PDB file of C-alpha atoms in Angstrom:
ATOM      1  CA  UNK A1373       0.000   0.000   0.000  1.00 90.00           C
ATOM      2  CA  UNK A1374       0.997   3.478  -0.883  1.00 94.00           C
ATOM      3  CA  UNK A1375       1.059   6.467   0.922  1.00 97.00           C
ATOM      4  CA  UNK A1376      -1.658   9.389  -0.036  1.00 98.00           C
ATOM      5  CA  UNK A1377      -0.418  12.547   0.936  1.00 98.00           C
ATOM      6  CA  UNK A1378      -1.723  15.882   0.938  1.00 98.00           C
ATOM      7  CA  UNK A1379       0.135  19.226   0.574  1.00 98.00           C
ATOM      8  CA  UNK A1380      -1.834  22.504   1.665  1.00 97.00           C
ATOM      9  CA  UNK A1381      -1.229  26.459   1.916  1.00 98.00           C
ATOM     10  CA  UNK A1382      -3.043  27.647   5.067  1.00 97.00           C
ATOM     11  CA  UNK A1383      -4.065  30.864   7.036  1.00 98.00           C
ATOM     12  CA  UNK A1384      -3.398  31.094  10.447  1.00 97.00           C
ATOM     13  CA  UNK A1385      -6.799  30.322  10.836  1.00 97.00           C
ATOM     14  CA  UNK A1386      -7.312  27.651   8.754  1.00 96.00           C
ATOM     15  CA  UNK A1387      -8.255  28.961   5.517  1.00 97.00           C
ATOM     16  CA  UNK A1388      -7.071  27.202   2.469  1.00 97.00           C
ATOM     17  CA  UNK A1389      -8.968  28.972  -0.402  1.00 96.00           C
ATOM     18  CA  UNK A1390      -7.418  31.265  -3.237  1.00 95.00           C
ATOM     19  CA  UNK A1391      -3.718  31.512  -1.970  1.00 96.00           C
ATOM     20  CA  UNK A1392      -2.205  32.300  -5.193  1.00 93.00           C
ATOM     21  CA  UNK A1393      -4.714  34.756  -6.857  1.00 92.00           C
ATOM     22  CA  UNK A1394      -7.263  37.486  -5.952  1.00 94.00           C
ATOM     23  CA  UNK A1395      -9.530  35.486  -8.286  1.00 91.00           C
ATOM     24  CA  UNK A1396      -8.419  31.874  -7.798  1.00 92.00           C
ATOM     25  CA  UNK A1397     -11.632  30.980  -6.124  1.00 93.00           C
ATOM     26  CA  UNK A1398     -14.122  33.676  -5.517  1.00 94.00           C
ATOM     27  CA  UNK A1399     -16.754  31.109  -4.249  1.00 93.00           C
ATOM     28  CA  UNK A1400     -18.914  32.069  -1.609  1.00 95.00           C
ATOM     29  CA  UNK A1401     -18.127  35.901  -1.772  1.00 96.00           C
ATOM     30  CA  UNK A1402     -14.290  35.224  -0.726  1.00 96.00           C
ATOM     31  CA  UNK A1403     -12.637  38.506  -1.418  1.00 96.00           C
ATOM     32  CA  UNK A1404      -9.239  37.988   0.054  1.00 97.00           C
ATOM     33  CA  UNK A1405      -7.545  35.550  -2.827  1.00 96.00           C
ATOM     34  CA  UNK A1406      -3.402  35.916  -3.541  1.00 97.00           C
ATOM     35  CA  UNK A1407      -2.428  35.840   0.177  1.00 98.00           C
ATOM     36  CA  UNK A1408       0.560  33.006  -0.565  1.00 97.00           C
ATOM     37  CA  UNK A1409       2.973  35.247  -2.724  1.00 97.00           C
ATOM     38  CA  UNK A1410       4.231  38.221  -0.362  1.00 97.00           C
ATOM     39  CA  UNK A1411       5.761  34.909   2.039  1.00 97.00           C
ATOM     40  CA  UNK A1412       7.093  33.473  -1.011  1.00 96.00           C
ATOM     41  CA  UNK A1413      10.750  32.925  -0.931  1.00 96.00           C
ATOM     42  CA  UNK A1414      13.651  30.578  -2.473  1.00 96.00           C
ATOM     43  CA  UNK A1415      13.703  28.732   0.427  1.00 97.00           C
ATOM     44  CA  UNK A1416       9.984  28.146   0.235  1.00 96.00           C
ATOM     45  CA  UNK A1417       9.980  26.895  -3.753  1.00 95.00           C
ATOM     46  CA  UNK A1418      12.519  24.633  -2.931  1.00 96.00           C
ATOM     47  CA  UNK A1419      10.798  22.836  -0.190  1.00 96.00           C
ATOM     48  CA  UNK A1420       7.430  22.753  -2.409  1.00 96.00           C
ATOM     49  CA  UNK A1421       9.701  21.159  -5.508  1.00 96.00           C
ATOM     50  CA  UNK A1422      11.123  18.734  -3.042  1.00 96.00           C
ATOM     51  CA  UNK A1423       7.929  17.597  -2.404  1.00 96.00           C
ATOM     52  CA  UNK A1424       6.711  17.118  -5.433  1.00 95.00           C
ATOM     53  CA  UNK A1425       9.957  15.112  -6.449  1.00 93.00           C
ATOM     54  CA  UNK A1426       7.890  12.178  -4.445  1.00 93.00           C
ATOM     55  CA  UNK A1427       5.169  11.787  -6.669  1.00 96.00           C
ATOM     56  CA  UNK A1428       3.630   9.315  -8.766  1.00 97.00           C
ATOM     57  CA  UNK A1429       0.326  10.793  -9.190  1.00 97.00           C
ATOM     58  CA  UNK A1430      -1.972  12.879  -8.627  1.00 98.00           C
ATOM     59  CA  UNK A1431      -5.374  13.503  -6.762  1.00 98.00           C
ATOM     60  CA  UNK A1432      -7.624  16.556  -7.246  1.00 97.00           C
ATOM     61  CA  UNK A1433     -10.969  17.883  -6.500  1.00 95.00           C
ATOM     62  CA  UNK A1434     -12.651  19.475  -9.583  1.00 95.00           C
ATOM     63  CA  UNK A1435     -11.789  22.761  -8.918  1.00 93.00           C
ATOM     64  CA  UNK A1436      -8.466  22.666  -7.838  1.00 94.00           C
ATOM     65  CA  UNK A1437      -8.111  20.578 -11.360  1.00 96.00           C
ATOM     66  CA  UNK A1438      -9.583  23.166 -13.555  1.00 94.00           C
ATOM     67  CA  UNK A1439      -7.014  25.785 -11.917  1.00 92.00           C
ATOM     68  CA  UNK A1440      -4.251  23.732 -12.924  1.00 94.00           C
ATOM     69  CA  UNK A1441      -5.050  22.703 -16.131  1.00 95.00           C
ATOM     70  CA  UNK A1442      -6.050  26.245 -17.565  1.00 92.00           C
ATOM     71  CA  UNK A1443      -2.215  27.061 -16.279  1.00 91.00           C
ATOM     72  CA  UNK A1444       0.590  24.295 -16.218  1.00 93.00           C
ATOM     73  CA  UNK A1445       0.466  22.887 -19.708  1.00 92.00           C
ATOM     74  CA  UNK A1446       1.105  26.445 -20.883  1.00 89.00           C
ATOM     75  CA  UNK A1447       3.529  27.120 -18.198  1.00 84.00           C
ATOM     76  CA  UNK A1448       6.944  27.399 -19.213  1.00 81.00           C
ATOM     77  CA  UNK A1449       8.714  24.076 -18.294  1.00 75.00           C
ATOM     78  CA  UNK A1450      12.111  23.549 -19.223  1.00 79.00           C
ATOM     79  CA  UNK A1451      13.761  23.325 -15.713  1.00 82.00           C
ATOM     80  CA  UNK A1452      10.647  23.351 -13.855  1.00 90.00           C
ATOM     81  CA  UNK A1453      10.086  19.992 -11.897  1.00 93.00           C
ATOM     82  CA  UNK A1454       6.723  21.189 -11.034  1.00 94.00           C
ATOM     83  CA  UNK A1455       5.532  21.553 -14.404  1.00 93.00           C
ATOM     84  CA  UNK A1456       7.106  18.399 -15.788  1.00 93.00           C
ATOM     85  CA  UNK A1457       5.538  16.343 -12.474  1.00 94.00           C
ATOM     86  CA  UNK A1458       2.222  17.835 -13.395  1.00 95.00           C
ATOM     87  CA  UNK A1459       2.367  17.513 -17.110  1.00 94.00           C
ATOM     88  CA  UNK A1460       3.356  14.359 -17.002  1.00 93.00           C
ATOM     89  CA  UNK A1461       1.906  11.934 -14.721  1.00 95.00           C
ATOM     90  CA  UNK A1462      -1.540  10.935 -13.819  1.00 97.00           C
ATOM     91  CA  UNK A1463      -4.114  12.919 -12.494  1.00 97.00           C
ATOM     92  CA  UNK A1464      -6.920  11.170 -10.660  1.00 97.00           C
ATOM     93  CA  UNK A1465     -10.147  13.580 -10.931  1.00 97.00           C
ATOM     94  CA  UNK A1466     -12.947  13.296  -8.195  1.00 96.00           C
ATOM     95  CA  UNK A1467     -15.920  15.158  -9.683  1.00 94.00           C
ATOM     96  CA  UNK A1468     -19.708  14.811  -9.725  1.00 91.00           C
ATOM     97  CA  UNK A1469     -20.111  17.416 -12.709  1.00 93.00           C
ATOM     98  CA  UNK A1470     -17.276  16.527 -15.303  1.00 93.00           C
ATOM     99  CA  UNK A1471     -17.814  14.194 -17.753  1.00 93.00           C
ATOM    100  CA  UNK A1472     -15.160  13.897 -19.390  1.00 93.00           C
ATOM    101  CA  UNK A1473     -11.209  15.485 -18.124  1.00 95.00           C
ATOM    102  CA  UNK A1474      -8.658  16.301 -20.632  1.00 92.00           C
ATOM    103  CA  UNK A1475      -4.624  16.905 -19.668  1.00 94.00           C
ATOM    104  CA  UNK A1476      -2.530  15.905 -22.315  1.00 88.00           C
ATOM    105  CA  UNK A1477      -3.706  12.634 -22.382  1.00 93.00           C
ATOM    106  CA  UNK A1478      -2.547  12.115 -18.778  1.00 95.00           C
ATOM    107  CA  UNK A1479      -5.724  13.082 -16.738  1.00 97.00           C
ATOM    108  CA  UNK A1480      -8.523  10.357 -15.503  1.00 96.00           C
ATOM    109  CA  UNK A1481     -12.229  10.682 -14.153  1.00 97.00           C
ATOM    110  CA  UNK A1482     -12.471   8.934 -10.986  1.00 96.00           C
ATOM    111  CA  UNK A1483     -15.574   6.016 -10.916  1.00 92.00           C
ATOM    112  CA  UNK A1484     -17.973   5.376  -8.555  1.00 91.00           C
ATOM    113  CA  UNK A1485     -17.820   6.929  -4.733  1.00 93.00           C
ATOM    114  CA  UNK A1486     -14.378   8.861  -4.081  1.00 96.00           C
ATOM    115  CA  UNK A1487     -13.095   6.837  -0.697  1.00 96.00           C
ATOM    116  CA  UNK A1488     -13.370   3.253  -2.545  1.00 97.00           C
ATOM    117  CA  UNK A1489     -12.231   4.621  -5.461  1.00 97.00           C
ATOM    118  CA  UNK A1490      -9.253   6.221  -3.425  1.00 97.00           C
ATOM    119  CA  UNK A1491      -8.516   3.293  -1.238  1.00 97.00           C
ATOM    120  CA  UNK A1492      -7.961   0.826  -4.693  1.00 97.00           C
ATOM    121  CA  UNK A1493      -5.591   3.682  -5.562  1.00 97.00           C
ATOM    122  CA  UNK A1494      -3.540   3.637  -2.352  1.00 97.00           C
ATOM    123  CA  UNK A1495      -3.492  -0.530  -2.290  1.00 96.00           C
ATOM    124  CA  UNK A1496      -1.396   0.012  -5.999  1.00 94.00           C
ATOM    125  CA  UNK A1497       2.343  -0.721  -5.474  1.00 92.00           C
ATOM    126  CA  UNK A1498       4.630   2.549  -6.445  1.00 93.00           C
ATOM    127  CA  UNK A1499       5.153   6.256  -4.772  1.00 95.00           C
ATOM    128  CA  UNK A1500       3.315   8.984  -3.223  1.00 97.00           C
ATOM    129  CA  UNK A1501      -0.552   9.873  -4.165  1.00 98.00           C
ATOM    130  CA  UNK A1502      -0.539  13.232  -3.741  1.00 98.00           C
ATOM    131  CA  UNK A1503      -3.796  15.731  -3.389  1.00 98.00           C
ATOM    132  CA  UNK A1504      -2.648  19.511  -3.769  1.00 97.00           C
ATOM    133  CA  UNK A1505      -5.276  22.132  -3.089  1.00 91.00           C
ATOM    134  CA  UNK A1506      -8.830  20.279  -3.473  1.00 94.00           C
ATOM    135  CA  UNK A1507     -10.089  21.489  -0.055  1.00 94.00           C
ATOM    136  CA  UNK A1508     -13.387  20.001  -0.465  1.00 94.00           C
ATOM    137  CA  UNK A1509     -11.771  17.017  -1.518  1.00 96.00           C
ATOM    138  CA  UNK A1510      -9.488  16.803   0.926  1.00 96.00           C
ATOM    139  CA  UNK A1511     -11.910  17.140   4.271  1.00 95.00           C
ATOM    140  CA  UNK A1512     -13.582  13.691   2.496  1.00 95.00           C
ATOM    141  CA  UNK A1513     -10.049  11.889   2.427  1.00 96.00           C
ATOM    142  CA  UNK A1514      -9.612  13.155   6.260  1.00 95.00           C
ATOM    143  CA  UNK A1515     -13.043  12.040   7.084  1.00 95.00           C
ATOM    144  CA  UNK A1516     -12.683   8.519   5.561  1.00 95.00           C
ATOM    145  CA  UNK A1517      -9.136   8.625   7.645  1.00 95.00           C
ATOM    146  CA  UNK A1518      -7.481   8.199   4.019  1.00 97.00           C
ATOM    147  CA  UNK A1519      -4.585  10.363   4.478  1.00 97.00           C
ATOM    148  CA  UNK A1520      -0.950   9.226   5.714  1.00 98.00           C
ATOM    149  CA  UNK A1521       0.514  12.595   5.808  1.00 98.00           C
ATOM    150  CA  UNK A1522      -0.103  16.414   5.888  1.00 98.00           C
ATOM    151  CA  UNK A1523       2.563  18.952   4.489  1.00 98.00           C
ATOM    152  CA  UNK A1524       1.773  22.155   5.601  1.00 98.00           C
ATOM    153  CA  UNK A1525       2.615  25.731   4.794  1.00 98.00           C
ATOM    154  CA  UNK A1526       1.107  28.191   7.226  1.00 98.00           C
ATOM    155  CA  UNK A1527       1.170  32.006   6.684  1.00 98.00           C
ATOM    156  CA  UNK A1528       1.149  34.782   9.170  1.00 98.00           C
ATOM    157  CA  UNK A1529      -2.379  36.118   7.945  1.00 98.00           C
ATOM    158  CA  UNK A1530      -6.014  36.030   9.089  1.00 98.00           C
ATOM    159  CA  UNK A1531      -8.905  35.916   6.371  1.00 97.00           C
ATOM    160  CA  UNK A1532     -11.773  35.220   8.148  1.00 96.00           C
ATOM    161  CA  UNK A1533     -14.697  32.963   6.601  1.00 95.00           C
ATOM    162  CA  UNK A1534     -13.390  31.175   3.434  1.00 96.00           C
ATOM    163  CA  UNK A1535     -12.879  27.078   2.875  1.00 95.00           C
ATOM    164  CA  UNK A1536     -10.736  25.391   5.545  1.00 95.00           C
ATOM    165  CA  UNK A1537      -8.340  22.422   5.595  1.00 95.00           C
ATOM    166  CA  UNK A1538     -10.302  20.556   8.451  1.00 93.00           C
ATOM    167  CA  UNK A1539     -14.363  20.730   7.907  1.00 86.00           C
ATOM    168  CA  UNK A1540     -17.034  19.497  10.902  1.00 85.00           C
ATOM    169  CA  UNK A1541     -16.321  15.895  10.260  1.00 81.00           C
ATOM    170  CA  UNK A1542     -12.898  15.552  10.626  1.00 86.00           C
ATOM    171  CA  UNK A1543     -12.048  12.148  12.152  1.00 89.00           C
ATOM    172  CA  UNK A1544     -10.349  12.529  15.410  1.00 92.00           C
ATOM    173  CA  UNK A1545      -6.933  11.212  15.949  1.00 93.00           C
ATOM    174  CA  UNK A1546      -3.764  11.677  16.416  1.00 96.00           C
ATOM    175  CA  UNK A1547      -0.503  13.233  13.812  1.00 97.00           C
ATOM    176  CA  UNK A1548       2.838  13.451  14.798  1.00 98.00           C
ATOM    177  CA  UNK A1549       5.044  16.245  13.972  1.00 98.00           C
ATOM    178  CA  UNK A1550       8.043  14.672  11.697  1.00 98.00           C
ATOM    179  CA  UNK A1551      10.096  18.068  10.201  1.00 98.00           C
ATOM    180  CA  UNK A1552       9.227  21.525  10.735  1.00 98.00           C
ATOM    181  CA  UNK A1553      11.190  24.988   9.306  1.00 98.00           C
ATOM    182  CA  UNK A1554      10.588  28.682   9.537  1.00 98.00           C
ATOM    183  CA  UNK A1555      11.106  29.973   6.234  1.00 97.00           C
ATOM    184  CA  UNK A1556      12.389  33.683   5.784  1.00 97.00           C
ATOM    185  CA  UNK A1557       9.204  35.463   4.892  1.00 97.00           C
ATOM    186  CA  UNK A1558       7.370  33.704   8.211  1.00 96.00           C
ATOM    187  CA  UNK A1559       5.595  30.876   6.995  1.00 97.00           C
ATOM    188  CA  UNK A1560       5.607  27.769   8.978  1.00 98.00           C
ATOM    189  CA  UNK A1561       6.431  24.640   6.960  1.00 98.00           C
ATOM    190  CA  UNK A1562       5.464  21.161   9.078  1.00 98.00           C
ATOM    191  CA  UNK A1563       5.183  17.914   8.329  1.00 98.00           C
ATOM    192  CA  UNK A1564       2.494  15.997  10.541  1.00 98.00           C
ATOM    193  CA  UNK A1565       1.866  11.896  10.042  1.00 98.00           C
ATOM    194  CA  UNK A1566      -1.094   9.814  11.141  1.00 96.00           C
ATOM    195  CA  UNK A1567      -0.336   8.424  14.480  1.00 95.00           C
ATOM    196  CA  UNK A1568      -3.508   6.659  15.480  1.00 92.00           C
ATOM    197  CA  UNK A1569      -6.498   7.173  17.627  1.00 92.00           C
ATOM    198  CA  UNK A1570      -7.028  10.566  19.698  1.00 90.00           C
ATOM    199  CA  UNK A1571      -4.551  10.382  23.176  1.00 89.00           C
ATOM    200  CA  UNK A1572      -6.783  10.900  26.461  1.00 86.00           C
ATOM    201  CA  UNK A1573      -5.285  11.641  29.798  1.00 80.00           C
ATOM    202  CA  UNK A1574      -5.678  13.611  32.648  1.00 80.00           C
ATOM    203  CA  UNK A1575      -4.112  17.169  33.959  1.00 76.00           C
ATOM    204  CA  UNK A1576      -2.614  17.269  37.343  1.00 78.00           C
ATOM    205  CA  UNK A1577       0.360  19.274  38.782  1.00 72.00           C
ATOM    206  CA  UNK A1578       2.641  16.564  38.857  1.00 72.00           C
ATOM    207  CA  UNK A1579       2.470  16.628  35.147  1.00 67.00           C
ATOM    208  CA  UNK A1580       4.007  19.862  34.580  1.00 71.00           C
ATOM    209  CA  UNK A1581       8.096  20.084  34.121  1.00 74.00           C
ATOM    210  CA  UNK A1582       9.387  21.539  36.627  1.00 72.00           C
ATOM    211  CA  UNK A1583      12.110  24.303  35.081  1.00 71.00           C
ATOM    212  CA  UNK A1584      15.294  25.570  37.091  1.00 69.00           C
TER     213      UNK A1584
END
């Protein structure tokens, strides 16, 4: 089995929608899109393309798929891992309203309900599934307790209302924190994996570290 993991931009309060572009995603009356590129940095790109060096394929959420493919086959791409990842291997499509997907050959329509279709993808042999943006998409994989690992970028911003990594019906449990960096502009970058059921316990005094 094969790990799917997901790789967000996030809001210090959770908000996940439009970070590239004022109008990315102007659903819902969200007026605050393009809040990513003042933190962008070297630093930043490099960790994103190291990333994506991991993958085999792709998930996305229709959106998030309609974003990318009105922009990265017409990207420039010589010396661009990120467009050459994108252009070039498989994306997996979850969509009630497409009929039909079309990404230089490379893009496929997933059938029947998104978690079975998702968990026959993960029990393939090979490298990383990985789901970039597709926030909608994403709070089913963390509801069906689908995803392995979460590679997060948070910025120091507040937007208020807007689409959010975690929805009402997150599954509780546990992640553990694997890497973290501050990158020079003040984003956060962490990586969190799934680490089992939610930990219970008790607060007393004795618990607390006593410091000299």
């Amino acid at each position: 089995m094969r790990r799917l993991v997901v790789t967000a931009f996030l809001t210090l309060d959770g908000v996940v929608q439009a970070p590239g572009q004022p109008e990315e995603d102007p659903s819902g009356g969200f007026a605050h899109g393009g809040w990513q590129p003042p933190y962008f940095d070297d630093e930043t790109g490099e960790r994103i393309v190291e990333w994506f060096a991991g993958a085999e394929d792709f998930l996305l959420g229709r959106r998030t798929y309609e974003i990318f493919a009105a922009w990265w086959p017409h990207a420039p791409q010589d010396g661009d891992p990120i467009a050459t990842a994108l252009n070039r291997r498989t994306k997996h499509v979850a969509s009630r309203t497409l009929t039909s997907v079309d990404w230089n050959g490379t893009a496929r329509l997933l059938e029947g309900d998104v978690p079975s279709a998702v968990r026959a993808l993960k029990d393939r042999d090979g490298g990383e599934l990985q789901v970039h943006g597709s926030a909608g998409l994403v709070q089913t994989l963390l509801r069906e307790d689908l995803v392995d690992e979460l590679r997060l970028l948070t910025y120091p911003v507040v937007v208020g209302p807007g689409k959010r990594l975690f929805g009402d019906g997150a599954l509780p449990g546990a992640w553990r924190l694997t890497w973290s960096s501050a990158m020079p502009r003040g984003a956060v970058a962490a990586v969190y994996e799934r680490a089992g059921e939610l930990p219970s316990g008790e607060f007393t005094l004795e618990s607390v570290p006593v410091v000299h």
